[in-house]
CSV table of C-alpha atoms and ligand atoms in Angstrom, one decimal:
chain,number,residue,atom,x,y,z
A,73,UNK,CA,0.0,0.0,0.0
A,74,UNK,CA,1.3,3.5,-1.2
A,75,UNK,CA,-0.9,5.2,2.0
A,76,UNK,CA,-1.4,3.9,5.5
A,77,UNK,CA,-4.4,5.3,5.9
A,78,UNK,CA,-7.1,3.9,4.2
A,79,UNK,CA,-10.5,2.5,4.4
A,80,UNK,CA,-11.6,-1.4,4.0
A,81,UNK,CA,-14.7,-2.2,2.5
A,82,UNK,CA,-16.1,-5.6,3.0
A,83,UNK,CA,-17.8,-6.7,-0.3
A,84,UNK,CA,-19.3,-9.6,1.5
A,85,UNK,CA,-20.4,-7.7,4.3
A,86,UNK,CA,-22.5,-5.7,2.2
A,87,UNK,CA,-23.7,-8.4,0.4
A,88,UNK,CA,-24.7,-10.3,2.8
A,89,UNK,CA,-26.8,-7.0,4.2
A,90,UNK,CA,-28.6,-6.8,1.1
A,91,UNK,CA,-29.2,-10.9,1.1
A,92,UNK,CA,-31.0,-10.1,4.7
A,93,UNK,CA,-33.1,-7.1,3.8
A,94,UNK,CA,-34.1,-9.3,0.5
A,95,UNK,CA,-35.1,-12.1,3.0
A,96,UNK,CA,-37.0,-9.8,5.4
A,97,UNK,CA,-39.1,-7.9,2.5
A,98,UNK,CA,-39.7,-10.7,1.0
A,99,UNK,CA,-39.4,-11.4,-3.2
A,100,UNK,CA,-42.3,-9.2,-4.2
A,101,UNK,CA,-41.1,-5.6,-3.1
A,102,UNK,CA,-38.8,-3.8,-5.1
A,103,UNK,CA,-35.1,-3.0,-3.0
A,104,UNK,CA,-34.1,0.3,-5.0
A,105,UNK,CA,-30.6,0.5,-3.2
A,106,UNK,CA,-29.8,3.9,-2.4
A,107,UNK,CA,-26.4,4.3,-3.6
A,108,UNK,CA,-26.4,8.6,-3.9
A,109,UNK,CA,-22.8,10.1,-1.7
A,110,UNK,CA,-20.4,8.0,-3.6
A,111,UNK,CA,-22.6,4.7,-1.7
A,112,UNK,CA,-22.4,7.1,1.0
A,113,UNK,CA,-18.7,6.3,1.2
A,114,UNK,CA,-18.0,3.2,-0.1
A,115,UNK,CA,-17.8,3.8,-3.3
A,116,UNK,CA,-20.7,3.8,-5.5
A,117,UNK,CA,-19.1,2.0,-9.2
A,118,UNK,CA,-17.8,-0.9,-7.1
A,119,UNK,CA,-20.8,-1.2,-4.6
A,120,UNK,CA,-23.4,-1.5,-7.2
A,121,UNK,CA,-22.4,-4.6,-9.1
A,122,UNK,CA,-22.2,-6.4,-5.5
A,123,UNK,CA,-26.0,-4.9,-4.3
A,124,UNK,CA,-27.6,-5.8,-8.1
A,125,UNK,CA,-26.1,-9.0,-7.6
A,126,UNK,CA,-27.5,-10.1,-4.4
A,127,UNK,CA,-30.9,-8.8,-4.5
A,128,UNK,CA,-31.1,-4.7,-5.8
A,129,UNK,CA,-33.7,-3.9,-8.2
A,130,UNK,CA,-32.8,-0.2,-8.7
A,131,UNK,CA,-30.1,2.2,-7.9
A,132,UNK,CA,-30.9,5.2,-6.5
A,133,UNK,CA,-29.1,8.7,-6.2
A,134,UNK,CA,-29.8,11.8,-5.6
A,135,UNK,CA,-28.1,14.0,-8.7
A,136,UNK,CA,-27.4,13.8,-12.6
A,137,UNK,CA,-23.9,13.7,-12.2
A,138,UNK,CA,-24.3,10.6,-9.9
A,139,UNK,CA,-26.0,8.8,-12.4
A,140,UNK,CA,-24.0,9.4,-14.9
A,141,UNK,CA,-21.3,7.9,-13.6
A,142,UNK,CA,-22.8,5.1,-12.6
A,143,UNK,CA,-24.5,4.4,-16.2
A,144,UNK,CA,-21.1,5.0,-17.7
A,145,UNK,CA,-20.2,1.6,-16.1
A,146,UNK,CA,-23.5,0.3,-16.2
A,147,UNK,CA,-25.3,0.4,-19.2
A,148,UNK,CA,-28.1,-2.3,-18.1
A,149,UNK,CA,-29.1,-1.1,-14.2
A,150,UNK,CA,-32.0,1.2,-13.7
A,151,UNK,CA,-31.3,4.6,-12.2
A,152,UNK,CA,-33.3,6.4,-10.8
A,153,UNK,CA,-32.7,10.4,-9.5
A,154,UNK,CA,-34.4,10.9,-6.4
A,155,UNK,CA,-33.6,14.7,-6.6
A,156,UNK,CA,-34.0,17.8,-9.1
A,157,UNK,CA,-32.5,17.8,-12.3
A,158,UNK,CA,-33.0,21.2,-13.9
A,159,UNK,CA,-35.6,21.4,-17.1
A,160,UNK,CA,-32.0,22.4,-19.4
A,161,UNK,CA,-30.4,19.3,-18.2
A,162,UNK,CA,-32.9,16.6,-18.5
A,163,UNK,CA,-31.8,16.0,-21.9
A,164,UNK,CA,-28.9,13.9,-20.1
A,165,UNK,CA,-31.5,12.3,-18.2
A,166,UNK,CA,-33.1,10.8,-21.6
A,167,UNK,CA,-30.7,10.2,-23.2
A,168,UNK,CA,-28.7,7.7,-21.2
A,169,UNK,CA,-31.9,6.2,-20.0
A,170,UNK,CA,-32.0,7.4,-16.5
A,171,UNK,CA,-35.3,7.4,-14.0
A,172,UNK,CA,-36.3,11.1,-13.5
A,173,UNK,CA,-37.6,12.2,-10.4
A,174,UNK,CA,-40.7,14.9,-11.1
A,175,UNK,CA,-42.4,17.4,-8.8
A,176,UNK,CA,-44.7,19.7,-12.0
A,177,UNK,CA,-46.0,19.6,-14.7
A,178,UNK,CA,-43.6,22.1,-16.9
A,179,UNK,CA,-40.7,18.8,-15.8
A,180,UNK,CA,-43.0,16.7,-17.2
A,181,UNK,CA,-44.3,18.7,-20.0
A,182,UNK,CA,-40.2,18.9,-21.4
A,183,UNK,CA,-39.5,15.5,-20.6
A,184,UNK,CA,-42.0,14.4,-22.9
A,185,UNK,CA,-41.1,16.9,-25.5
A,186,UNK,CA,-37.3,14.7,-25.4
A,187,UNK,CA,-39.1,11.6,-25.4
A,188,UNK,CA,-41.1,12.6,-28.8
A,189,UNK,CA,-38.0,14.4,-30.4
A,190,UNK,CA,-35.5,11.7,-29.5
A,191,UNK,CA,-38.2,8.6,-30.0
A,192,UNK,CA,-38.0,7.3,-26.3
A,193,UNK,CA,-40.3,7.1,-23.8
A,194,UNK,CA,-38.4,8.5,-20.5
A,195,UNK,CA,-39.0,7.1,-17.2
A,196,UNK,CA,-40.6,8.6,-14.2
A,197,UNK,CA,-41.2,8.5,-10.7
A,198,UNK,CA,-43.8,11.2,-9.6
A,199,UNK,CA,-42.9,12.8,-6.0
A,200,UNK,CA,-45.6,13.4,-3.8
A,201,UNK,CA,-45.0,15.5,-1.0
A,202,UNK,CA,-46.8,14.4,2.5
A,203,UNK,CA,-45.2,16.8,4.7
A,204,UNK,CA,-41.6,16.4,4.5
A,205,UNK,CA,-41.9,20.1,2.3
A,206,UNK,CA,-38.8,19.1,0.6
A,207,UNK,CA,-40.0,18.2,-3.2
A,208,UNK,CA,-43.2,16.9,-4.2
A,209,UNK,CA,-46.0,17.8,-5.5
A,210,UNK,CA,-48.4,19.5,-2.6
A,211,UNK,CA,-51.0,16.7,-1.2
A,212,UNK,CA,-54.4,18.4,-2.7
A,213,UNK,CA,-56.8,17.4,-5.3
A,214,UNK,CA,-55.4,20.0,-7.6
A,215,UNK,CA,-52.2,17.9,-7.5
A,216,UNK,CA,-54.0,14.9,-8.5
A,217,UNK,CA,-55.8,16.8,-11.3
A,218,UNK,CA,-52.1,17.4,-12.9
A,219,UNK,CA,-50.9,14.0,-12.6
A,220,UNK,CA,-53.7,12.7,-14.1
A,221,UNK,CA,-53.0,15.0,-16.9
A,222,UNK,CA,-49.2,14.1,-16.4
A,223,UNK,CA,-49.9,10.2,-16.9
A,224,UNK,CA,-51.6,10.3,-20.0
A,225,UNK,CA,-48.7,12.1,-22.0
A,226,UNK,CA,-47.5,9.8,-25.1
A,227,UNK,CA,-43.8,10.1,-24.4
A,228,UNK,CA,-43.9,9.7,-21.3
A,229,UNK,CA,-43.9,6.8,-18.5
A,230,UNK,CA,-45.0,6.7,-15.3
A,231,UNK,CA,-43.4,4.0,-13.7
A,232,UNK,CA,-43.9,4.9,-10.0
A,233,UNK,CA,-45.3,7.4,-7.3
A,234,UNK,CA,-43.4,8.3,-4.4
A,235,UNK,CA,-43.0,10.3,-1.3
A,236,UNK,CA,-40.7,10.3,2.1
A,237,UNK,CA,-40.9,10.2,5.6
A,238,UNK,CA,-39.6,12.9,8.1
A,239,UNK,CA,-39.7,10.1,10.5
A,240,UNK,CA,-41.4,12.7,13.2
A,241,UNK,CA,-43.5,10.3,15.1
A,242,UNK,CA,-45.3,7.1,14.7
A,243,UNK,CA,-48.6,9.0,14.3
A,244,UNK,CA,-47.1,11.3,11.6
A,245,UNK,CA,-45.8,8.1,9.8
A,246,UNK,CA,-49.0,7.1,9.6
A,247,UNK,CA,-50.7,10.0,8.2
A,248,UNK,CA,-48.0,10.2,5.7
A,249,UNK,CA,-48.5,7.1,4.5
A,250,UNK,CA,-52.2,7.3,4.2
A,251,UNK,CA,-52.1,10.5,2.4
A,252,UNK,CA,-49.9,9.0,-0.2
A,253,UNK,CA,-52.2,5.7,-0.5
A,254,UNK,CA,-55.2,8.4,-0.3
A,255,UNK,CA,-54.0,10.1,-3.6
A,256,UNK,CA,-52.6,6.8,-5.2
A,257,UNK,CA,-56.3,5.1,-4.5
A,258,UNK,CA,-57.9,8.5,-6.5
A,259,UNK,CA,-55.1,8.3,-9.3
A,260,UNK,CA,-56.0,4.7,-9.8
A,261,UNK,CA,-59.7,5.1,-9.6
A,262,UNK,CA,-58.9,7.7,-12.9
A,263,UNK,CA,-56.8,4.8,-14.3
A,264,UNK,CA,-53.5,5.8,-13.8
A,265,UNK,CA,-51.5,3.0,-12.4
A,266,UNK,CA,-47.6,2.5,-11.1
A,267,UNK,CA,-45.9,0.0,-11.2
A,268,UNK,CA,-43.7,1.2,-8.4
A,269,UNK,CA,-45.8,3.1,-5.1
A,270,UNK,CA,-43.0,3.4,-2.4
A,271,UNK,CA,-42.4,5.6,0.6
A,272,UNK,CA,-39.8,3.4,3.3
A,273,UNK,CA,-36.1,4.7,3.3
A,274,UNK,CA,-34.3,2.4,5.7
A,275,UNK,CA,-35.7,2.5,8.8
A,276,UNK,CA,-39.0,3.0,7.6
A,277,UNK,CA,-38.6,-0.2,5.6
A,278,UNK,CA,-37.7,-2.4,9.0
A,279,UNK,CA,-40.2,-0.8,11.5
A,280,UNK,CA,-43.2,-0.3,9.4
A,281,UNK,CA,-43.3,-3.8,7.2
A,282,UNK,CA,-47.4,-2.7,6.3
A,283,UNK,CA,-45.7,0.6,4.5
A,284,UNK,CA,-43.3,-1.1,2.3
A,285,UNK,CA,-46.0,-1.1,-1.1
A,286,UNK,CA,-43.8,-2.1,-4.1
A,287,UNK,CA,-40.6,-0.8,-3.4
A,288,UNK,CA,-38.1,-0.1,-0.5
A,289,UNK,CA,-35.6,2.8,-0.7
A,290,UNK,CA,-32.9,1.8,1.7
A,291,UNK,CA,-29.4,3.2,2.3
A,292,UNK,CA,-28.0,2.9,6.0
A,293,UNK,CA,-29.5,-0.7,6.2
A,294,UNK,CA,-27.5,-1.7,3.0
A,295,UNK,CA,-24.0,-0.2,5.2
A,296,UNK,CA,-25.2,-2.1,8.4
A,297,UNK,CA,-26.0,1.2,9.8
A,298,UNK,CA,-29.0,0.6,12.6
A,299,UNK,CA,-31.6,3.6,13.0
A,300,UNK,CA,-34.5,1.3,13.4
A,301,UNK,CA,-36.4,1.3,16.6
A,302,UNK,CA,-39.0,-1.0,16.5
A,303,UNK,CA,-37.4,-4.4,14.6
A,304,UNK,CA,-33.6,-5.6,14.4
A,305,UNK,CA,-31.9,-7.0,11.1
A,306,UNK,CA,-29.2,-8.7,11.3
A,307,UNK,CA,-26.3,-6.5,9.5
A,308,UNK,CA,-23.2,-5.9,10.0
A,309,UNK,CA,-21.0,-2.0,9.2
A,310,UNK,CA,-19.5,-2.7,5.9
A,311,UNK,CA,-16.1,-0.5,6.1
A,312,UNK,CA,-13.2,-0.2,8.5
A,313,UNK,CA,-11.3,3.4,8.8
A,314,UNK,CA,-8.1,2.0,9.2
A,315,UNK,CA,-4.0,3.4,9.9
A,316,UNK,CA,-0.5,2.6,11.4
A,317,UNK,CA,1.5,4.2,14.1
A,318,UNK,CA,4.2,6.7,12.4
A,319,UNK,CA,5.5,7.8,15.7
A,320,UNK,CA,6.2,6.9,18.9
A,321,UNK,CA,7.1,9.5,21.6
A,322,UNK,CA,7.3,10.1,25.2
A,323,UNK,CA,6.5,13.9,26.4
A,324,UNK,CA,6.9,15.0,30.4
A,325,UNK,CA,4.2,16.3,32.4
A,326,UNK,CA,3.5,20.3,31.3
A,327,UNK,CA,4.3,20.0,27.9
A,328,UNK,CA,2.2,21.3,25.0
A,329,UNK,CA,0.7,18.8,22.2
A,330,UNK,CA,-0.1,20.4,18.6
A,331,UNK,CA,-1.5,23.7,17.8
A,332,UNK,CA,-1.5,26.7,20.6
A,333,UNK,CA,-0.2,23.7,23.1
A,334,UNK,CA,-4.1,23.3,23.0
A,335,UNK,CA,-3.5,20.4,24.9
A,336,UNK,CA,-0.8,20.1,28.3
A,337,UNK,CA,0.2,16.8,29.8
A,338,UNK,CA,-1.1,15.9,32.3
A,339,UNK,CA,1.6,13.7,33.3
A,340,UNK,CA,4.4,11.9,32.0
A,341,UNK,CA,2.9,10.3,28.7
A,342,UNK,CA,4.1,8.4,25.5
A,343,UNK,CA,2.1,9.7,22.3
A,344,UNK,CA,1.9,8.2,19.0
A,345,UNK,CA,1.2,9.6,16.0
A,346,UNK,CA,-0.8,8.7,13.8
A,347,UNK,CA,-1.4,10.1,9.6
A,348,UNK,CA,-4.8,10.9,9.9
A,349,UNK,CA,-6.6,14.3,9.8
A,350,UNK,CA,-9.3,16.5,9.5
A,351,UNK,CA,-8.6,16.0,5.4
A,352,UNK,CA,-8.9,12.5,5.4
A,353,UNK,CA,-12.4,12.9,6.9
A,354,UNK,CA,-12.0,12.4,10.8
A,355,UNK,CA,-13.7,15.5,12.1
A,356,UNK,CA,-12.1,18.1,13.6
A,357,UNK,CA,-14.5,17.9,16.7
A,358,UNK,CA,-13.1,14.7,17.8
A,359,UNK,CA,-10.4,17.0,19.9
A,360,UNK,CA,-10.8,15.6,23.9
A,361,UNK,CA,-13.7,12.9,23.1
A,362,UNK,CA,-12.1,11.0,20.1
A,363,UNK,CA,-10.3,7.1,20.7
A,364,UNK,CA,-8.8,5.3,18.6
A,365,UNK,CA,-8.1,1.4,18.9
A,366,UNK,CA,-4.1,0.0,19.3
A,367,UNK,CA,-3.7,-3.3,20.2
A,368,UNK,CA,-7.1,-3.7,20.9
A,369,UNK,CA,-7.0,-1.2,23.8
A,370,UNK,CA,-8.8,2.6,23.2
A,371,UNK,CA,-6.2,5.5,23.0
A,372,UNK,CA,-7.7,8.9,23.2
A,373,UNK,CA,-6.9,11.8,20.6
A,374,UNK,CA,-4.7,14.2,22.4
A,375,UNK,CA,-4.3,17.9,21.1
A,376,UNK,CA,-6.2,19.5,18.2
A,377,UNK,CA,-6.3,17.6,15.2
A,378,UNK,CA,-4.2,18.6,12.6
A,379,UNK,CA,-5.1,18.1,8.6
A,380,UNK,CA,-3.1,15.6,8.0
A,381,UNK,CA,-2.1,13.9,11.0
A,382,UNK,CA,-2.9,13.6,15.0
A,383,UNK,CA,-1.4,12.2,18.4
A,384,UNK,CA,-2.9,9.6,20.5
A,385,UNK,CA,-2.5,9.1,24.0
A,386,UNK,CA,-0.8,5.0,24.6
A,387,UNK,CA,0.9,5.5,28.0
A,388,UNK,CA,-1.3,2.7,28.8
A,389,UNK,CA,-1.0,0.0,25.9
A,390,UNK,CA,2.4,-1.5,25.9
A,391,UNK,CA,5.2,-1.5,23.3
A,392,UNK,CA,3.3,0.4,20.8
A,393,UNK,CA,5.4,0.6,17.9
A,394,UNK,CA,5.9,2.1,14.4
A,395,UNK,CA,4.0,0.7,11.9
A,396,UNK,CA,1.5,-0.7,13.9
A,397,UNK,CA,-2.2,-1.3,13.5
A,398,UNK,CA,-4.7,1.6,14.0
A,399,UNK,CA,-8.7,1.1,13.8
A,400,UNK,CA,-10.2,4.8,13.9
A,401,UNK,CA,-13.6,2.9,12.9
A,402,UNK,CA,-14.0,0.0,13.0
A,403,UNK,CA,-16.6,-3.6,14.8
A,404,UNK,CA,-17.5,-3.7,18.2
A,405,UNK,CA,-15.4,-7.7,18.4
A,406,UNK,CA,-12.1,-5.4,18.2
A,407,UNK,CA,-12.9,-3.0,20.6
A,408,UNK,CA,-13.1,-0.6,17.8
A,409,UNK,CA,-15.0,2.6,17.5
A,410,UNK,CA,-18.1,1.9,15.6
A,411,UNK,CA,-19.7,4.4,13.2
A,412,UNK,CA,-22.9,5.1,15.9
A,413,UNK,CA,-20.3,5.7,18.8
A,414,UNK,CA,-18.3,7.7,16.8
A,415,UNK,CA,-20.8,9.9,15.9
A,416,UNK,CA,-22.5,10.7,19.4
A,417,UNK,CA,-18.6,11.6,20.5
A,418,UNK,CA,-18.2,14.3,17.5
A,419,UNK,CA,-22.1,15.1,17.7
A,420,UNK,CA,-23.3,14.4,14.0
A,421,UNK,CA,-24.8,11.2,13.1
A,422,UNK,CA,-23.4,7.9,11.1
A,423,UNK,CA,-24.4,9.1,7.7
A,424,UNK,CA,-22.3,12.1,7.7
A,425,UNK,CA,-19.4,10.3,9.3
A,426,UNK,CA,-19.3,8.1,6.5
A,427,UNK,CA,-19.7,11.0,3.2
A,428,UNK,CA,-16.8,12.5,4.9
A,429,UNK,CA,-14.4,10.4,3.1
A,430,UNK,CA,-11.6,12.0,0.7
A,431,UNK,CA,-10.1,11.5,-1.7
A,432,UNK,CA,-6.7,10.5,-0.7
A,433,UNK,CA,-7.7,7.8,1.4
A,434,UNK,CA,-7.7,4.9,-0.6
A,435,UNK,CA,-10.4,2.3,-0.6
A,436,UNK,CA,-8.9,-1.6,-0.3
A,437,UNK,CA,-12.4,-3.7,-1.5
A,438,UNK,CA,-12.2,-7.6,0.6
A,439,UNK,CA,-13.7,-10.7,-1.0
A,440,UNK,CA,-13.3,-13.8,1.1
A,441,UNK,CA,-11.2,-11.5,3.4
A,442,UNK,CA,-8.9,-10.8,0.9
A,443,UNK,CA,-8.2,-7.6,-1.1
A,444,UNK,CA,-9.6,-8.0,-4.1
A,445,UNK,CA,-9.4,-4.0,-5.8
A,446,UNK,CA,-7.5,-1.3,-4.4
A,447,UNK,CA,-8.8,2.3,-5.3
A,448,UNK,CA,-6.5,5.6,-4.9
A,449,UNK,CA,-8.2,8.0,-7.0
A,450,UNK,CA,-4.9,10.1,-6.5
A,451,UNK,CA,-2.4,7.3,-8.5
A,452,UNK,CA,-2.6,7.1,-12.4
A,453,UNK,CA,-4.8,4.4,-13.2
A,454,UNK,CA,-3.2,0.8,-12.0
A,455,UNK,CA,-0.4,2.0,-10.0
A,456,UNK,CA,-2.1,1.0,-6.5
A,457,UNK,CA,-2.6,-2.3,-7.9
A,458,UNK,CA,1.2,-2.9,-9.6
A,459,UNK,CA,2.6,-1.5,-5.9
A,460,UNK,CA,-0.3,-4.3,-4.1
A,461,UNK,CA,0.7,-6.9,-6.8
A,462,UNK,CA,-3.2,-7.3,-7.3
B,732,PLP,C1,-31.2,9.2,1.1
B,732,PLP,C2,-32.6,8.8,0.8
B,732,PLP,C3,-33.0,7.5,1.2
B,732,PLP,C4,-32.2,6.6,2.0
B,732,PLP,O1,-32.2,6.9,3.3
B,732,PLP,P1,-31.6,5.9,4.5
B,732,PLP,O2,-32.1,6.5,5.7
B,732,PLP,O3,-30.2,6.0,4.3
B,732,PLP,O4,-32.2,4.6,4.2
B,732,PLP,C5,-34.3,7.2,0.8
B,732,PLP,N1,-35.1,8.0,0.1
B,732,PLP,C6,-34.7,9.3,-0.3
B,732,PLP,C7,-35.6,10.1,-1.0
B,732,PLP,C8,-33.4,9.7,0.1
B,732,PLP,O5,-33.1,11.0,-0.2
């Protein structure tokens, strides 16, 4: 490895999470694996041929962009944007045979326009908004006037109906759900039918089985990341955040530890130093309530964290040396920091832990345990590889 620091991803980890939400919903609801935040850090190119293999249906993302670089590897997935894509850009969205989201008519009204002039007939899902008051069209009859009108344009399809929870309470959830199946029930009376109605992001999908319709839109779940309250599923957190020792040090009592001597020992103390910063996506905040796992034993983060690097305290783990093993994240079996405890310490939650991942940490992909694809955008194409003899 040309880096130390660098994040594991464990290919059968997240297939096996997909296998067990496919087994829980059963083989009749649709899993359209939400894949948007680069697989919300795990790499969405390499993470999509493992979830279509072992039970997606879909690929959702939230932007063009996304799906475009997903569809340049996959020509045969569907892909569907679950966000805006502006009326001048939608052209992209037809022409490489991507899902649009819509939330009006004018959407709509040009995307069938494309589908005439380029002799397609682009795909749809409509968004209905039940009180999220993010997109959607607004829950009233007027709303269902226009889709009707929206469902019976030539060019167009469709192919679902949609909306999303805010999760607020479980009496909320409800009327959220009944105001989407209140509007579906009138849309199909007129005779416009969906082949996908869905509303359940993860959680959703696992505490409220009676909500899950045709389709489930997980993402945490697919990670092994547990929000759910009500049910368990048997998952397990995909990636380890991963380093080695680059220093080894002992300070005396007094003495000042990184920027503005921030930090004073309180005592004698041996630091190590490990190559991990703020720019490798460990936040800043974990200054005084971030640990980090040596020899199975927690260190804490002493001192501000720098950018690139940062000290831990190992006064109390024994012949800590250079080049050894550092799990910043990592399973609960190794004592490590898990995803969930890391982010109550830093105050943010799991999901925004995990898109915090740059670009010059490499991403080491295991199958069977092994590494199997090595991936430093920052190296010419195949380097990593030639240097892991891959
Ligand atoms: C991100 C997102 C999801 C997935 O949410 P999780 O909580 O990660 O399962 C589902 N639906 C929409 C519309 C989203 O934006």
């Amino acid at each position: 490895m040309l880096r130390d620091t660098y994040i594991e991803v464990d290919l059968d980890r997240l297939a096996d999470n997909v296998e067990q939400i496919r087994k829980r919903i059963g083989p009749d609801v649709a899993i359209a694996a939400v894949v948007k935040a680069d697989a919300y850090g795990h790499g969405s190119k390499t993470c999509a041929q493992t979830i279509m293999e072992h039970g997606g249906d879909y690929l959702a993302v939230a932007t063009l962009t996304e799906a475009l670089e997903l569809r340049g590897t996959y020509p045969q997935y569907p892909i569907l944007i679950m966000g805006y894509t502006s009326n001048e850009n939608l052209r992209y969205v037809v022409e490489n045979h991507i899902t649009q989201c819509i939330f009006n008519e004018e959407q709509a009204l040009r995307l069938n326009e494309l589908g005439q002039e380029l002799g397609m007939k682009p795909k749809v899902h409509i968004k209905y908004d039940t009180g999220f008051h993010r997109l959607g069209f607004p829950d009233c009859d007027e709303s269902v006037e226009t889709i009707k009108r929206i469902a019976k344009l030539p060019f167009l399809e469709c192919e679902g109906i949609f909306s999303h929870f805010a999760l607020a309470n479980d009496e909320e959830n409800h009327r959220q759900f009944y105001a989407l199946q209140t509007a579906v029930k009138k849309l199909e009376e007129a005779g416009c039918h969906f082949r996908y109605r869905h509303i359940c992001d993860s959680i959703a999908a696992i505490d409220y089985p009676e909500f899950r319709l045709d389709m489930i839109r997980p993402g945490a779940i697919l990670y092994g990341m547990k929000s759910f309250r009500k049910n368990d599923l048997d998952i397990h957190q995909v990636i380890r955040f991963v380093t080695k020792v680059a220093y080894v040090q002992d300070i005396k009592k007094g003495d000042g530890v990184s920027y503005n001597y921030k930090y004073k020992a309180p005592r004698d103390m041996r630091l190590a130093t490990i190559p991990v910063g703020y720019a490798d996506g460990y936040p800043r905040n974990m200054y005084e309530v971030g640990e980090v796992t040596i020899h199975g034993q927690r260190a804490k983060v002493v001192g501000v964290l720098c950018m690139d690097q940062c000290m831990v305290d190992v006064t109390d783990i024994p012949d800590v040396r250079e080049g050894d093993e550092v799990i910043l994240y990592g399973d609960e079996s190794e004592n490590a920091v898990t995803f969930a405890e890391a982010a109550l310490k830093c105050g943010t939650n799991k999901n925004e832990l995990l898109c915090r991942f740059t670009r010059r940490t490499p991403k080491v992909y295991l199958k069977g345990g092994k590494p199997f694809k090595i991936l430093n955008p920052l190296l010419p194409d195949g380097m990593e590889e030639k240097e892991c003899g891959l």
